[in-house]
Amino acid sequence: MPRRSGVDGRQSPHHQDEVVPYAMSDPGARQIFFFLDEQDGTMFSITLYDTEKDLEHAMRDADSEHRHTTLARLGCTPIDARTLEVVAGAVADDAAKVDFSQGIS
């Protein structure tokens, strides 16, 4: 199956050029990742924040008009926004750095 970078197979520079910078402009936002299930077009994102206060600020905007409009432009319908705590994790010292603006192959 060919790799797709947008919902329903559409290329989506909108994610990298508009959605990512908007999300990363939140105070304390440090990383954001978008995941796409190519089988059914389901997409979700995970954003990591510096502090719980930064996360709480972002969650106040989770039901914003901007979020709904952005998702509609992508052909998506928002389902929910959740707060989860990171309880474990690691990044390998030799993990490849990825320039998401160039796409992933």
Tab-separated table of C-alpha atoms in Angstrom:
chain	number	residue	atom	x	y	z
A	1	MET	CA	0.000	0.000	0.000
A	2	PRO	CA	1.466	3.418	-0.898
A	3	ARG	CA	2.232	5.760	1.965
A	4	ARG	CA	-0.257	8.560	2.406
A	5	SER	CA	0.349	11.816	4.198
A	6	GLY	CA	-3.204	13.072	4.423
A	7	VAL	CA	-6.694	11.906	5.222
A	8	ASP	CA	-8.170	9.710	2.468
A	9	GLY	CA	-4.835	9.709	0.648
A	10	ARG	CA	-4.711	13.458	-0.020
A	11	GLN	CA	-1.331	15.109	0.426
A	12	SER	CA	-1.561	17.449	3.358
A	13	PRO	CA	1.100	20.135	3.592
A	14	HIS	CA	-1.566	21.905	5.660
A	15	HIS	CA	-0.529	19.770	8.639
A	16	GLN	CA	3.126	20.737	8.532
A	17	ASP	CA	2.694	24.314	7.302
A	18	GLU	CA	-0.302	25.434	9.362
A	19	VAL	CA	-1.473	22.952	12.001
A	20	VAL	CA	1.935	22.123	13.481
A	21	PRO	CA	3.097	25.764	13.871
A	22	TYR	CA	-0.260	26.727	15.404
A	23	ALA	CA	-0.098	23.877	17.923
A	24	MET	CA	3.543	24.551	18.718
A	25	SER	CA	2.723	28.196	19.451
A	26	ASP	CA	0.963	27.069	22.638
A	27	PRO	CA	2.981	28.043	25.711
A	28	GLY	CA	5.144	25.105	26.760
A	29	ALA	CA	4.435	22.958	23.684
A	30	ARG	CA	7.553	20.900	22.961
A	31	GLN	CA	6.607	18.117	20.549
A	32	ILE	CA	3.610	17.203	18.419
A	33	PHE	CA	3.004	14.110	16.346
A	34	PHE	CA	0.142	13.253	13.998
A	35	PHE	CA	-0.763	9.595	13.396
A	36	LEU	CA	-2.883	8.294	10.527
A	37	ASP	CA	-4.512	4.882	10.219
A	38	GLU	CA	-4.375	4.347	6.476
A	39	GLN	CA	-7.026	1.626	6.665
A	40	ASP	CA	-9.872	3.828	7.864
A	41	GLY	CA	-8.517	7.392	7.719
A	42	THR	CA	-8.583	7.838	11.507
A	43	MET	CA	-6.114	10.465	12.652
A	44	PHE	CA	-4.972	11.514	16.095
A	45	SER	CA	-2.246	13.688	17.512
A	46	ILE	CA	-0.157	13.771	20.647
A	47	THR	CA	1.329	16.999	21.978
A	48	LEU	CA	3.832	17.116	24.819
A	49	TYR	CA	4.013	20.161	27.119
A	50	ASP	CA	6.586	21.415	29.620
A	51	THR	CA	4.230	21.715	32.579
A	52	GLU	CA	0.761	20.734	33.699
A	53	LYS	CA	-0.171	24.434	33.659
A	54	ASP	CA	0.815	24.631	29.964
A	55	LEU	CA	-1.315	21.554	29.256
A	56	GLU	CA	-4.297	23.027	31.108
A	57	HIS	CA	-4.004	26.192	29.013
A	58	ALA	CA	-4.004	24.131	25.805
A	59	MET	CA	-6.988	22.064	26.931
A	60	ARG	CA	-9.052	25.230	27.310
A	61	ASP	CA	-8.597	25.703	23.552
A	62	ALA	CA	-9.371	22.072	22.682
A	63	ASP	CA	-12.981	22.917	21.858
A	64	SER	CA	-12.115	26.142	20.035
A	65	GLU	CA	-13.577	27.263	16.745
A	66	HIS	CA	-10.074	27.253	15.243
A	67	ARG	CA	-9.600	23.560	16.061
A	68	HIS	CA	-12.982	22.630	14.590
A	69	THR	CA	-12.370	24.717	11.452
A	70	THR	CA	-8.899	23.259	10.954
A	71	LEU	CA	-10.155	19.701	11.330
A	72	ALA	CA	-13.043	20.388	8.931
A	73	ARG	CA	-10.534	21.630	6.307
A	74	LEU	CA	-8.823	18.246	6.608
A	75	GLY	CA	-12.106	16.386	6.263
A	76	CYS	CA	-12.000	15.338	9.922
A	77	THR	CA	-14.501	15.472	12.728
A	78	PRO	CA	-13.163	16.051	16.246
A	79	ILE	CA	-14.117	13.333	18.682
A	80	ASP	CA	-12.483	14.338	21.928
A	81	ALA	CA	-9.421	15.752	23.617
A	82	ARG	CA	-7.864	13.957	26.541
A	83	THR	CA	-5.215	14.678	29.119
A	84	LEU	CA	-2.781	11.845	29.733
A	85	GLU	CA	0.287	11.751	31.926
A	86	VAL	CA	3.576	10.434	30.579
A	87	VAL	CA	4.615	7.706	33.013
A	88	ALA	CA	7.549	6.162	31.145
A	89	GLY	CA	9.527	6.657	27.970
A	90	ALA	CA	12.913	6.822	26.314
A	91	VAL	CA	14.644	8.116	23.217
A	92	ALA	CA	17.638	6.168	21.961
A	93	ASP	CA	20.880	8.139	21.873
A	94	ASP	CA	21.305	7.185	18.234
A	95	ALA	CA	17.685	7.885	17.236
A	96	ALA	CA	17.449	9.493	13.837
A	97	LYS	CA	16.497	13.137	13.719
A	98	VAL	CA	13.511	13.615	11.418
A	99	ASP	CA	12.845	16.806	9.483
A	100	PHE	CA	9.066	16.492	9.257
A	101	SER	CA	8.883	19.399	6.802
A	102	GLN	CA	10.564	17.090	4.248
A	103	GLY	CA	8.101	14.274	4.800
A	104	ILE	CA	8.815	10.781	6.004
A	105	SER	CA	9.805	7.988	3.683
